């Protein structure tokens, strides 16, 4: 249908039918067994007949339920408008990929695109038509549990990975049954909640919003994302759900979004608790007026629409726009032609957890892992006997938060991975996450003395991150740190594998571990990936997408901070009056972009920067693998504007490239700096091109110590 036909259809709808279309109800209200809660419980207060007016359903469902619900919907619907089924497919459907923060560490957006395409093939075969993904909130506070869901602290990584996932989910044509509509979230600045505590308010200057928080959404919108989800929290005092400046002026006008805007779970009536609505009726009206077009998990608009229109007829125009947007989406998905669009039990049997899909998940887990420390103990010789101990030694709970439809039993544990790869595992000692007794430590040390080598699989429980999984301290449980120290003090070679959803304070184990490999929550193939990386079958190539602070007291710490008028590094001789802590360094324990390899790389410029008419610059970079093992280098280019109208960050990631190099191999390549890099949002001026002097720095992490040169932009 074209837009006119959609408008005609809307004109035939009653007020209640239209209000039904903007209502999205949890699947459990449709007697779907096993549907999971991903938000607060709420009593709907609507009739059975009103319930069946809803235009979309969210949450865990199976193909049979979706077919049943769709048939009942089409039977009841006077105008034969099909139901839309949405769910949280965040980092895989049944084949689970590494959590997005891990994927961001791969510095390889193609892996994200592939992971989304696999997830779309699997999720659509089960009958889903849209997913609440990608999440592209820039994050700077690892106390916040949802950092695992983001692509980290940098706007470019969030933009590149988020838009890659949009392309992966949506493919070339949404009418293709193996695709999913993408919903980019949470608009905006949800990652800036105060104190790293979920749902708290966020006070973010427009300067930061425009330059850091909005760009990833702009990239996802440009990639064609069909929906945008408003964030839970208040932004500069106005809840995003009722924030017309955010949802209309910025999202629609500035970012040119013309898709559908959905609230988060229960966020409409939560306007009452925010203190900006008297009751549910007012909350629904506030949301509708601000630009919310689908109300998730509650029915304020459905229950009060007659009253709204009676008091103010122009609100029906907003309702019509919302319904048009939803019907357009359903039409783009081909639901009017085939309401059971993707549901395909035969395809489902073939797709779910297929070998091809698992191989894609394994590749992603390889490239997402970050080698933080290695004194040469890794890679391990396959025949070398080791013990394996820790809470994640044989645990399958490595899928991570937001793996709603993942199957834990299908995950490969570290023990299985090592055994499966032919590793010489002398014994496996599962241990508690927080409780490790004296006896257990002694038993582990005794066993390790036989092999002189121990692999410890440590970390946080899955529930300590994810939504509402916020921690005031970002440390490993003390018992785990004690174990590392004990083994070290007994002369045992100690290799630590980490399974966690956020950057951690690793100071307690850093002095005692001979190697630290950050696996994050690596997904279904996690154990196999860990074994391949331990034995060097695969060379680690991940680089941190988020800084690891030197303890919670250093939060927020991120690579692209401003200089200040008294930068510590420029005032060495000044004993006190400079920007510093008296008790810890200013720099994080591990910086953004950092990651080790089993080989070494040298990076340098190999010529002059070439300029194009349109302002594009081509930076000639030479990379040499100076070690003995093949490996993937992540060349990072940072830039700094020398003298600007604002105190800009001391560096910003301008471009990056990941390249495989054999031992001894060198290549020269040109890395593109796009013209948009020379624009910056300046208060009272808006987006402004800033010509003049830029410092261009290259390296394999944000310390970018390899080389730099000056670039004059016209
Ligand atoms: C949750 C999350 C959101 C998710 C939605 C549906 O509360 O904030 O990211 O997509 O509800 O489950």
XYZ file of C-alpha atoms and ligand atoms in Angstrom:
726
model
C 0.000 0.000 0.000
C 1.166 3.575 -0.550
C 0.767 6.374 1.977
C -2.572 7.482 0.517
C -4.041 4.006 0.800
C -2.786 3.903 4.378
C -4.442 7.275 5.056
C -7.685 5.954 3.574
C -7.505 2.914 5.838
C -6.905 5.121 8.894
C -9.922 7.212 7.963
C -12.113 4.099 8.108
C -10.930 3.263 11.646
C -12.869 4.119 14.787
C -11.214 6.098 17.565
C -10.899 2.947 19.684
C -9.428 0.952 16.799
C -6.809 3.669 16.297
C -6.019 3.814 20.008
C -5.659 0.041 19.916
C -3.013 0.232 17.185
C -0.795 2.455 19.360
C -1.043 -0.041 22.222
C 1.609 -2.780 22.587
C 0.841 -5.455 25.179
C 3.097 -8.079 26.791
C 2.646 -11.571 25.405
C 1.666 -12.956 28.777
C -1.699 -11.194 28.488
C -2.359 -13.539 25.541
C -1.784 -16.707 27.590
C 1.655 -17.372 26.093
C 3.314 -19.833 28.409
C 6.909 -19.100 29.355
C 6.714 -15.432 28.377
C 9.315 -13.548 30.390
C 8.916 -10.292 32.295
C 11.320 -7.667 31.005
C 9.709 -4.835 32.949
C 7.415 -4.050 35.864
C 4.060 -5.867 36.291
C 1.024 -3.693 35.679
C -2.718 -4.303 35.860
C -4.038 -3.190 32.514
C -7.625 -2.376 33.375
C -9.022 -3.060 29.903
C -11.669 -5.475 28.602
C -10.977 -8.637 26.611
C -12.397 -6.889 23.530
C -10.117 -3.862 24.011
C -7.161 -6.191 24.506
C -7.691 -7.640 21.025
C -7.625 -4.131 19.549
C -3.908 -3.841 20.414
C -1.706 -3.392 17.359
C 1.392 -5.183 18.590
C 2.608 -7.650 21.183
C 6.034 -7.808 22.791
C 7.948 -10.515 24.592
C 8.844 -14.174 24.371
C 6.488 -16.209 22.217
C 6.664 -19.375 20.139
C 5.615 -19.834 16.523
C 2.439 -21.729 17.448
C 1.262 -18.950 19.814
C 2.013 -16.267 17.267
C 0.038 -18.113 14.583
C -2.847 -18.600 17.003
C -2.847 -14.948 18.066
C -2.548 -13.710 14.482
C -5.495 -15.882 13.380
C -7.632 -14.597 16.247
C -6.595 -11.011 15.485
C -7.563 -11.306 11.813
C -10.858 -12.938 12.769
C -11.710 -10.102 15.154
C -10.279 -7.193 13.144
C -13.050 -5.376 11.258
C -10.509 -3.967 8.767
C -8.220 -7.037 8.786
C -5.212 -5.234 10.288
C -2.567 -7.820 11.304
C -0.718 -7.956 14.642
C 2.973 -6.983 14.882
C 5.187 -9.216 17.057
C 8.272 -7.621 18.674
C 10.857 -8.913 21.140
C 14.352 -8.288 22.543
C 16.759 -9.997 20.184
C 19.811 -8.063 21.385
C 22.885 -10.206 20.661
C 21.408 -13.241 18.970
C 18.126 -15.170 19.102
C 18.894 -18.819 20.001
C 22.482 -18.738 18.759
C 23.821 -16.176 21.200
C 26.670 -13.852 20.222
C 28.952 -11.927 22.597
C 27.201 -9.066 24.405
C 27.305 -5.827 22.395
C 30.034 -4.262 24.576
C 32.204 -7.254 23.673
C 31.297 -7.012 19.983
C 32.362 -3.357 20.061
C 35.803 -4.513 21.239
C 36.232 -6.429 17.974
C 36.544 -3.083 16.118
C 34.985 -5.072 13.274
C 31.419 -3.868 12.506
C 31.056 -6.558 9.841
C 30.843 -9.122 12.645
C 27.956 -7.154 14.165
C 26.174 -7.017 10.822
C 26.617 -10.761 10.437
C 25.389 -11.405 14.008
C 22.256 -9.353 13.318
C 21.598 -11.179 10.035
C 21.885 -14.542 11.816
C 19.601 -13.321 14.605
C 17.082 -12.063 12.061
C 17.047 -15.395 10.193
C 16.503 -17.267 13.444
C 14.041 -14.850 15.091
C 11.913 -14.338 11.966
C 11.618 -18.087 11.375
C 10.069 -18.300 14.839
C 7.597 -15.607 13.808
C 9.002 -12.343 15.193
C 8.884 -9.344 12.882
C 10.808 -6.657 14.801
C 13.441 -6.413 17.526
C 14.269 -3.827 20.192
C 17.843 -3.534 18.973
C 20.467 -2.054 18.480
C 21.104 -0.156 21.675
C 23.566 2.671 20.947
C 23.722 4.599 24.207
C 27.213 6.079 24.681
C 28.357 4.904 28.144
C 30.965 6.334 30.517
C 29.955 4.797 33.840
C 30.591 1.064 34.345
C 28.535 1.060 37.529
C 25.504 1.122 35.185
C 24.421 -2.449 34.438
C 23.457 -1.750 30.843
C 26.952 -0.848 29.621
C 27.008 -4.497 28.420
C 24.278 -3.640 25.932
C 26.100 -0.671 24.408
C 29.079 -0.539 22.039
C 31.026 1.487 24.603
C 32.228 5.010 25.330
C 32.860 6.184 21.810
C 30.220 7.673 19.534
C 31.897 6.355 16.352
C 31.939 2.738 17.535
C 28.292 3.026 18.607
C 27.440 4.587 15.247
C 29.375 2.035 13.179
C 28.203 -1.025 15.103
C 24.634 0.176 15.573
C 24.155 0.966 11.887
C 25.802 -2.343 10.932
C 23.240 -4.165 13.073
C 20.380 -2.224 11.487
C 21.605 -3.354 8.064
C 22.035 -6.915 9.322
C 18.509 -7.090 10.763
C 16.690 -5.333 7.916
C 18.621 -6.545 4.882
C 17.739 -4.977 1.528
C 13.960 -5.451 1.730
C 11.822 -5.869 4.827
C 9.297 -7.906 2.852
C 11.907 -10.707 2.812
C 10.674 -13.127 5.493
C 14.140 -13.635 7.027
C 14.480 -9.992 8.092
C 13.467 -8.054 11.203
C 12.607 -4.377 11.630
C 15.169 -2.681 13.889
C 14.321 -0.415 16.817
C 17.270 1.763 17.875
C 17.306 2.723 21.546
C 17.208 4.413 24.096
C 16.704 7.977 22.927
C 18.516 9.696 24.500
C 21.488 9.758 26.891
C 20.184 6.845 28.981
C 23.851 5.910 29.529
C 24.360 9.140 31.483
C 22.030 8.299 34.395
C 23.271 9.889 37.595
C 25.510 7.716 39.753
C 25.344 4.900 37.224
C 22.015 3.955 38.764
C 19.378 2.725 36.322
C 16.347 4.932 35.603
C 17.943 7.952 37.384
C 17.787 11.337 35.741
C 20.452 12.472 33.282
C 21.584 16.083 33.066
C 23.537 16.423 29.834
C 24.381 19.697 28.110
C 23.109 20.176 24.578
C 26.815 20.494 23.623
C 27.409 16.911 24.769
C 24.106 15.590 23.443
C 24.752 16.964 19.975
C 28.441 15.987 19.788
C 28.448 12.668 21.656
C 25.017 11.151 22.347
C 22.936 11.870 19.214
C 25.414 10.858 16.448
C 24.983 7.068 16.924
C 21.214 7.478 16.547
C 21.755 9.607 13.451
C 23.847 6.821 11.923
C 21.207 4.182 12.699
C 18.443 6.369 11.276
C 20.534 6.908 8.141
C 20.904 3.114 7.958
C 17.117 2.885 7.877
C 16.070 1.913 11.421
C 12.268 1.647 11.407
C 11.651 2.422 15.081
C 13.225 4.510 17.833
C 12.584 3.794 21.503
C 12.368 6.689 23.936
C 14.480 6.291 27.069
C 13.059 5.788 30.546
C 14.884 8.601 32.242
C 14.350 12.315 32.579
C 16.716 14.255 30.325
C 17.570 17.718 31.700
C 14.443 17.577 33.837
C 11.982 16.360 31.190
C 11.284 12.601 30.946
C 12.178 11.422 27.428
C 8.679 9.900 27.150
C 7.131 13.358 27.460
C 9.948 15.341 25.866
C 8.650 17.053 22.755
C 11.943 18.869 22.114
C 13.697 15.496 22.049
C 11.116 13.449 20.124
C 9.957 16.074 17.660
C 12.497 18.920 17.282
C 15.598 16.733 17.536
C 14.493 13.284 16.386
C 12.050 14.252 13.617
C 13.433 17.593 12.464
C 17.188 17.501 13.109
C 17.812 13.754 12.716
C 15.102 13.434 10.031
C 13.573 10.297 11.505
C 10.312 9.362 9.788
C 9.611 5.982 11.355
C 7.732 4.985 14.520
C 8.541 6.121 18.065
C 7.827 3.644 20.851
C 7.946 4.186 24.619
C 9.901 1.895 26.889
C 8.156 -0.645 29.129
C 5.581 1.092 31.312
C 7.269 4.460 30.782
C 3.976 6.252 29.984
C 2.289 5.825 33.394
C 5.736 6.259 34.980
C 5.329 9.947 34.097
C 3.167 10.066 37.246
C 6.102 8.932 39.405
C 8.363 11.374 37.553
C 5.930 13.988 38.832
C 4.978 15.404 35.446
C 1.499 13.806 35.181
C -1.379 13.827 37.655
C -2.785 10.460 36.623
C -2.691 7.818 33.898
C -5.014 9.834 31.661
C -2.711 12.838 31.749
C 0.348 10.638 31.288
C -1.099 9.152 28.107
C -1.912 12.575 26.719
C 1.540 13.967 27.615
C 3.192 11.056 25.825
C 1.015 11.328 22.720
C 1.623 15.066 22.491
C 5.383 14.613 22.896
C 5.534 12.183 19.965
C 5.134 8.692 21.441
C 3.370 6.534 18.824
C 3.342 3.119 20.511
C 2.710 2.779 24.259
C 4.619 -0.269 25.496
C 3.107 -2.633 28.062
C 0.318 -0.338 29.313
C -2.950 1.083 27.904
C -3.298 4.676 29.132
C -4.024 6.004 25.631
C -6.474 3.194 24.793
C -8.409 3.761 28.006
C -8.582 7.568 27.737
C -8.643 8.430 24.055
C -12.345 9.431 23.952
C -11.746 11.868 26.803
C -8.661 13.322 25.078
C -10.528 13.944 21.828
C -13.597 15.374 23.593
C -11.420 17.939 25.377
C -9.189 18.677 22.449
C -10.018 17.431 18.936
C -6.552 18.229 17.522
C -5.051 15.349 19.477
C -6.785 12.959 17.055
C -4.400 14.287 14.387
C -1.442 13.066 16.456
C -3.175 9.717 16.895
C -3.747 9.446 13.133
C -0.046 10.156 12.438
C 0.911 7.439 14.914
C -1.453 4.900 13.368
C -0.278 5.752 9.852
C 3.307 5.186 10.931
C 2.461 1.793 12.446
C 0.401 0.643 9.438
C 3.197 1.736 7.095
C 5.616 -0.422 9.090
C 3.235 -3.396 8.946
C 2.907 -2.860 5.209
C 6.693 -2.629 4.719
C 6.957 -5.945 6.570
C 4.436 -7.465 4.141
C 2.016 -8.324 6.925
C -1.084 -7.251 5.026
C -0.221 -9.726 2.267
C 0.954 -12.448 4.634
C 0.165 -11.968 8.356
C 2.196 -15.088 9.179
C 5.116 -13.527 7.277
C 8.167 -15.246 8.690
C 6.681 -18.093 10.691
C 8.190 -21.191 9.177
C 8.677 -24.285 11.346
C 10.787 -26.006 8.662
C 13.090 -22.976 8.355
C 13.106 -22.675 12.134
C 14.336 -26.260 12.517
C 17.052 -25.640 9.934
C 18.150 -22.223 11.239
C 18.128 -22.384 15.031
C 21.626 -23.103 16.368
C 22.776 -24.292 12.965
C 26.468 -25.047 12.467
C 26.816 -21.971 10.255
C 25.239 -19.757 12.905
C 27.413 -21.190 15.667
C 30.517 -20.631 13.531
C 29.509 -16.983 13.168
C 29.099 -16.755 16.946
C 32.498 -18.395 17.474
C 34.211 -15.941 15.124
C 32.585 -13.034 16.965
C 33.708 -14.418 20.336
C 37.272 -14.793 19.059
C 37.456 -11.164 17.941
C 35.611 -9.696 20.940
C 38.021 -11.056 23.550
C 40.680 -8.625 24.784
C 44.101 -9.755 26.005
C 44.815 -7.377 28.908
C 47.982 -8.952 30.348
C 50.414 -11.568 29.119
C 53.970 -12.044 30.429
C 54.596 -14.625 27.731
C 52.766 -17.480 29.418
C 50.233 -17.456 26.564
C 49.669 -19.034 24.124
C 49.674 -22.329 26.004
C 51.172 -25.434 24.357
C 48.277 -27.854 23.787
C 50.065 -30.708 25.578
C 50.882 -28.592 28.632
C 48.903 -29.982 31.626
C 46.796 -27.357 33.387
C 44.134 -27.260 36.042
C 40.958 -25.264 35.469
C 39.216 -23.680 38.442
C 36.677 -20.973 39.229
C 32.980 -20.108 39.067
C 33.098 -20.229 35.252
C 35.251 -23.363 34.958
C 32.373 -25.499 33.758
C 29.487 -23.043 33.880
C 27.288 -22.589 30.837
C 25.918 -19.306 32.180
C 28.040 -17.289 29.778
C 25.312 -16.042 27.422
C 25.019 -12.765 29.303
C 22.002 -10.523 30.007
C 19.392 -9.991 27.281
C 19.752 -13.472 25.835
C 15.997 -13.950 26.334
C 15.585 -16.820 23.847
C 19.079 -18.245 24.306
C 19.444 -21.802 25.594
C 21.987 -22.007 28.405
C 22.299 -25.778 27.984
C 23.556 -25.178 24.440
C 26.461 -22.990 25.595
C 29.946 -24.531 25.470
C 31.679 -24.217 28.858
C 35.395 -23.499 29.227
C 36.025 -27.068 30.398
C 34.248 -28.473 27.335
C 36.074 -26.028 25.074
C 39.504 -27.006 26.379
C 38.736 -30.726 26.309
C 37.135 -30.431 22.872
C 40.239 -28.756 21.487
C 42.478 -31.496 22.890
C 43.829 -29.485 25.810
C 45.574 -31.386 28.612
C 43.145 -30.661 31.436
C 44.323 -32.474 34.570
C 41.310 -31.468 36.690
C 38.374 -29.079 36.877
C 37.492 -27.409 40.182
C 34.166 -25.508 40.046
C 34.065 -22.778 42.711
C 31.523 -20.293 44.040
C 31.190 -16.777 42.694
C 31.635 -15.067 46.081
C 32.199 -17.903 48.538
C 35.461 -19.833 48.160
C 36.435 -21.591 51.389
C 39.910 -21.973 52.850
C 39.663 -25.666 52.053
C 38.747 -25.018 48.427
C 41.671 -22.619 47.999
C 44.064 -25.167 49.519
C 42.635 -27.917 47.295
C 43.097 -25.719 44.211
C 46.688 -24.836 45.148
C 47.472 -28.521 45.813
C 46.118 -29.534 42.412
C 47.929 -26.661 40.687
C 51.243 -27.670 42.213
C 51.055 -30.857 40.120
C 50.890 -28.919 36.858
C 52.521 -25.628 37.894
C 49.902 -24.024 35.638
C 46.335 -22.923 36.384
C 43.587 -21.418 34.261
C 41.105 -19.517 36.456
C 37.680 -18.765 34.937
C 36.462 -15.847 37.038
C 34.012 -12.959 36.802
C 30.621 -11.611 37.794
C 27.246 -13.390 37.748
C 25.133 -12.505 34.678
C 22.591 -10.808 36.976
C 25.176 -8.270 38.189
C 24.882 -6.433 34.879
C 22.072 -5.888 32.405
C 18.957 -3.832 33.117
C 18.783 -2.714 36.771
C 22.066 -4.589 37.390
C 23.973 -1.625 38.807
C 26.868 -1.863 41.282
C 28.477 0.837 43.406
C 31.821 -0.992 43.296
C 33.138 -2.628 40.128
C 35.442 -5.147 41.753
C 35.759 -8.893 41.370
C 34.527 -10.768 44.448
C 37.296 -10.762 47.073
C 37.445 -14.554 47.267
C 38.308 -14.739 43.558
C 41.077 -12.152 43.981
C 42.438 -14.114 46.937
C 42.624 -17.268 44.830
C 44.724 -15.514 42.160
C 47.122 -14.200 44.786
C 47.452 -17.581 46.537
C 48.338 -19.373 43.330
C 50.854 -16.708 42.385
C 52.491 -16.882 45.817
C 52.811 -20.654 45.369
C 54.723 -20.168 42.149
C 51.878 -21.330 39.910
C 51.602 -19.923 36.383
C 48.204 -18.212 36.618
C 46.031 -17.411 33.613
C 42.782 -15.546 34.319
C 39.784 -15.706 31.981
C 37.126 -13.070 32.814
C 33.380 -13.424 32.260
C 31.652 -10.133 33.010
C 29.334 -7.508 31.530
C 31.200 -4.329 32.486
C 34.748 -2.973 32.916
C 36.037 -4.113 36.325
C 38.614 -2.780 38.776
C 41.341 -5.382 38.198
C 43.936 -3.830 40.487
C 43.609 -6.677 43.063
C 44.636 -9.341 40.519
C 46.822 -7.442 38.035
C 50.095 -7.892 40.027
C 49.535 -11.655 40.435
C 48.105 -12.857 37.138
C 50.549 -13.965 34.455
C 47.841 -13.370 31.866
C 44.360 -11.827 31.849
C 42.021 -12.550 28.917
C 38.747 -10.595 28.982
C 36.109 -12.880 27.466
C 33.079 -10.761 28.509
C 29.863 -12.802 28.154
C 30.928 -14.504 24.916
C 27.719 -16.364 24.068
C 26.952 -19.901 22.910
C 30.471 -20.667 21.618
C 32.265 -19.035 24.562
C 34.122 -22.119 25.788
C 35.415 -22.977 22.323
C 36.546 -19.396 21.764
C 38.352 -19.355 25.118
C 40.212 -22.569 24.260
C 41.172 -21.366 20.768
C 42.562 -18.141 22.239
C 44.357 -19.885 25.134
C 46.171 -22.288 22.794
C 46.898 -19.658 20.158
C 44.832 -21.333 17.450
C 43.438 -17.842 17.232
C 45.461 -14.756 18.134
C 43.507 -12.289 20.345
C 42.610 -9.108 18.440
C 40.058 -7.325 20.642
C 40.629 -3.748 21.795
C 38.662 -2.120 24.635
C 35.517 -0.251 23.641
C 35.292 1.097 27.195
C 38.010 2.176 29.632
C 38.763 0.014 32.679
C 38.911 2.505 35.562
C 41.564 2.503 38.233
C 38.737 1.770 40.693
C 35.215 3.108 41.144
C 36.562 6.358 42.515
C 37.911 7.284 39.092
C 34.454 7.042 37.434
C 33.738 8.641 35.009
C 36.963 8.141 33.118
C 36.955 8.016 29.324
C 39.509 8.651 26.624
C 37.972 11.742 25.043
C 37.912 14.085 28.041
C 38.698 17.800 27.689
C 42.126 19.199 28.485
C 41.262 21.528 31.491
C 43.250 24.702 32.258
C 45.588 22.747 34.539
C 46.270 19.422 32.884
C 48.406 17.218 35.118
C 50.573 16.006 32.235
C 51.590 19.588 31.346
C 52.294 20.710 34.891
C 54.760 18.109 36.137
C 56.655 20.646 38.233
C 53.470 21.981 39.838
C 53.116 19.945 43.069
C 49.462 20.591 43.805
C 47.387 22.994 41.800
C 46.571 20.855 38.802
C 43.823 18.432 37.773
C 44.740 15.261 39.679
C 43.795 12.828 42.435
C 46.057 12.752 45.452
C 45.725 8.956 45.749
C 45.439 7.455 42.252
C 46.535 8.334 38.713
C 44.267 10.181 36.283
C 44.666 7.476 33.662
C 42.550 4.292 33.677
C 44.046 0.891 34.431
C 43.410 -0.083 30.790
C 42.525 2.660 28.301
C 39.990 2.759 25.494
C 41.344 1.026 22.372
C 43.846 -1.098 24.351
C 44.412 -4.771 23.633
C 47.444 -7.075 23.418
C 48.260 -9.724 20.819
C 50.559 -12.772 20.655
C 52.564 -10.762 18.186
C 53.663 -7.121 17.982
C 52.915 -4.435 15.440
C 54.653 -1.293 14.376
C 52.639 1.577 12.909
C 53.916 4.647 11.075
C 52.947 7.139 8.416
C 54.144 6.170 4.954
C 53.720 9.396 3.001
C 51.767 12.626 2.999
C 48.070 12.919 3.833
C 46.136 13.304 0.561
C 43.169 15.684 0.405
C 40.105 15.449 -1.831
C 37.912 18.275 -3.099
C 35.071 17.327 -0.754
C 37.261 17.579 2.344
C 37.978 13.867 2.607
C 41.537 13.138 3.725
C 43.448 9.927 3.108
C 46.013 9.035 5.762
C 48.797 6.737 4.525
C 49.648 4.252 7.274
C 52.220 1.467 7.295
C 51.614 -1.506 9.598
C 54.270 -4.167 10.207
C 53.850 -7.417 12.099
C 57.174 -7.408 13.949
C 56.487 -10.605 15.923
C 56.488 -14.333 15.268
C 52.760 -15.043 14.981
C 50.142 -13.983 12.451
C 47.631 -11.607 13.939
C 45.072 -8.869 13.371
C 46.146 -5.319 14.096
C 43.622 -2.586 14.912
C 45.058 0.631 13.563
C 43.432 3.586 15.295
C 43.540 7.177 14.101
C 42.751 9.902 16.618
C 42.445 13.595 15.990
C 42.603 16.763 18.023
C 41.480 20.222 16.875
C 44.225 22.633 17.875
C 42.393 25.754 19.015
C 38.636 25.621 18.659
C 35.668 27.724 19.723
C 35.141 25.226 22.538
C 37.392 23.249 24.880
C 37.143 20.096 22.782
C 38.315 16.597 23.785
C 42.070 16.045 23.772
C 41.422 13.363 21.171
C 38.577 11.705 19.327
C 38.592 8.446 17.386
C 38.528 9.593 13.756
C 38.908 6.234 11.980
C 40.158 2.671 12.486
C 41.026 -0.336 10.401
C 41.527 -3.999 11.362
C 44.025 -5.903 9.215
C 45.414 -9.447 9.294
C 49.195 -9.647 8.912
C 51.455 -12.689 8.735
C 54.632 -12.616 10.864
C 57.052 -10.151 9.313
C 54.478 -8.838 6.843
C 54.047 -5.089 6.187
C 51.342 -3.226 4.368
C 50.733 0.389 3.478
C 47.130 1.519 3.330
C 45.188 4.749 3.138
C 42.635 5.270 5.884
C 39.820 7.700 5.127
C 38.980 10.695 7.316
C 35.446 11.786 6.329
C 34.579 15.486 5.820
C 32.022 15.317 8.666
C 34.960 15.077 11.088
C 35.695 18.781 10.589
C 32.217 19.783 11.835
C 31.401 20.272 15.503
C 28.314 21.458 17.299
C 29.111 24.800 18.957
C 26.741 26.471 21.467
C 24.822 29.376 19.868
C 26.266 28.480 16.448
C 25.046 24.929 15.917
C 26.882 22.628 13.558
C 29.989 24.531 12.455
C 32.864 23.579 10.218
C 36.119 24.247 12.061
C 38.925 24.642 9.487
C 42.523 25.023 10.638
C 45.070 22.861 12.402
C 44.336 19.278 13.467
C 46.770 16.929 15.179
C 46.437 13.462 13.616
C 47.694 10.657 15.908
C 47.980 6.955 15.132
C 48.454 3.924 17.341
C 46.987 0.638 18.559
C 45.177 2.245 21.491
C 43.989 5.690 22.620
C 47.421 6.535 24.030
C 48.270 6.717 20.281
C 51.944 6.995 20.962
C 53.120 5.619 17.611
C 53.205 8.727 15.455
C 51.447 11.996 14.806
C 51.373 14.722 12.198
C 49.659 18.043 11.616
C 46.866 18.516 9.103
C 45.538 21.861 7.918
C 41.883 21.627 6.961
C 40.708 24.305 4.548
C 13.001 -2.976 28.942
C 14.171 -2.218 28.351
C 14.117 -2.103 26.862
C 13.459 -3.349 26.301
C 12.000 -3.278 26.705
C 11.213 -4.492 26.208
O 12.617 -2.411 30.153
O 14.485 -0.937 28.886
O 15.473 -1.935 26.402
O 13.581 -3.393 24.901
O 11.854 -3.155 28.120
O 11.636 -5.637 26.862
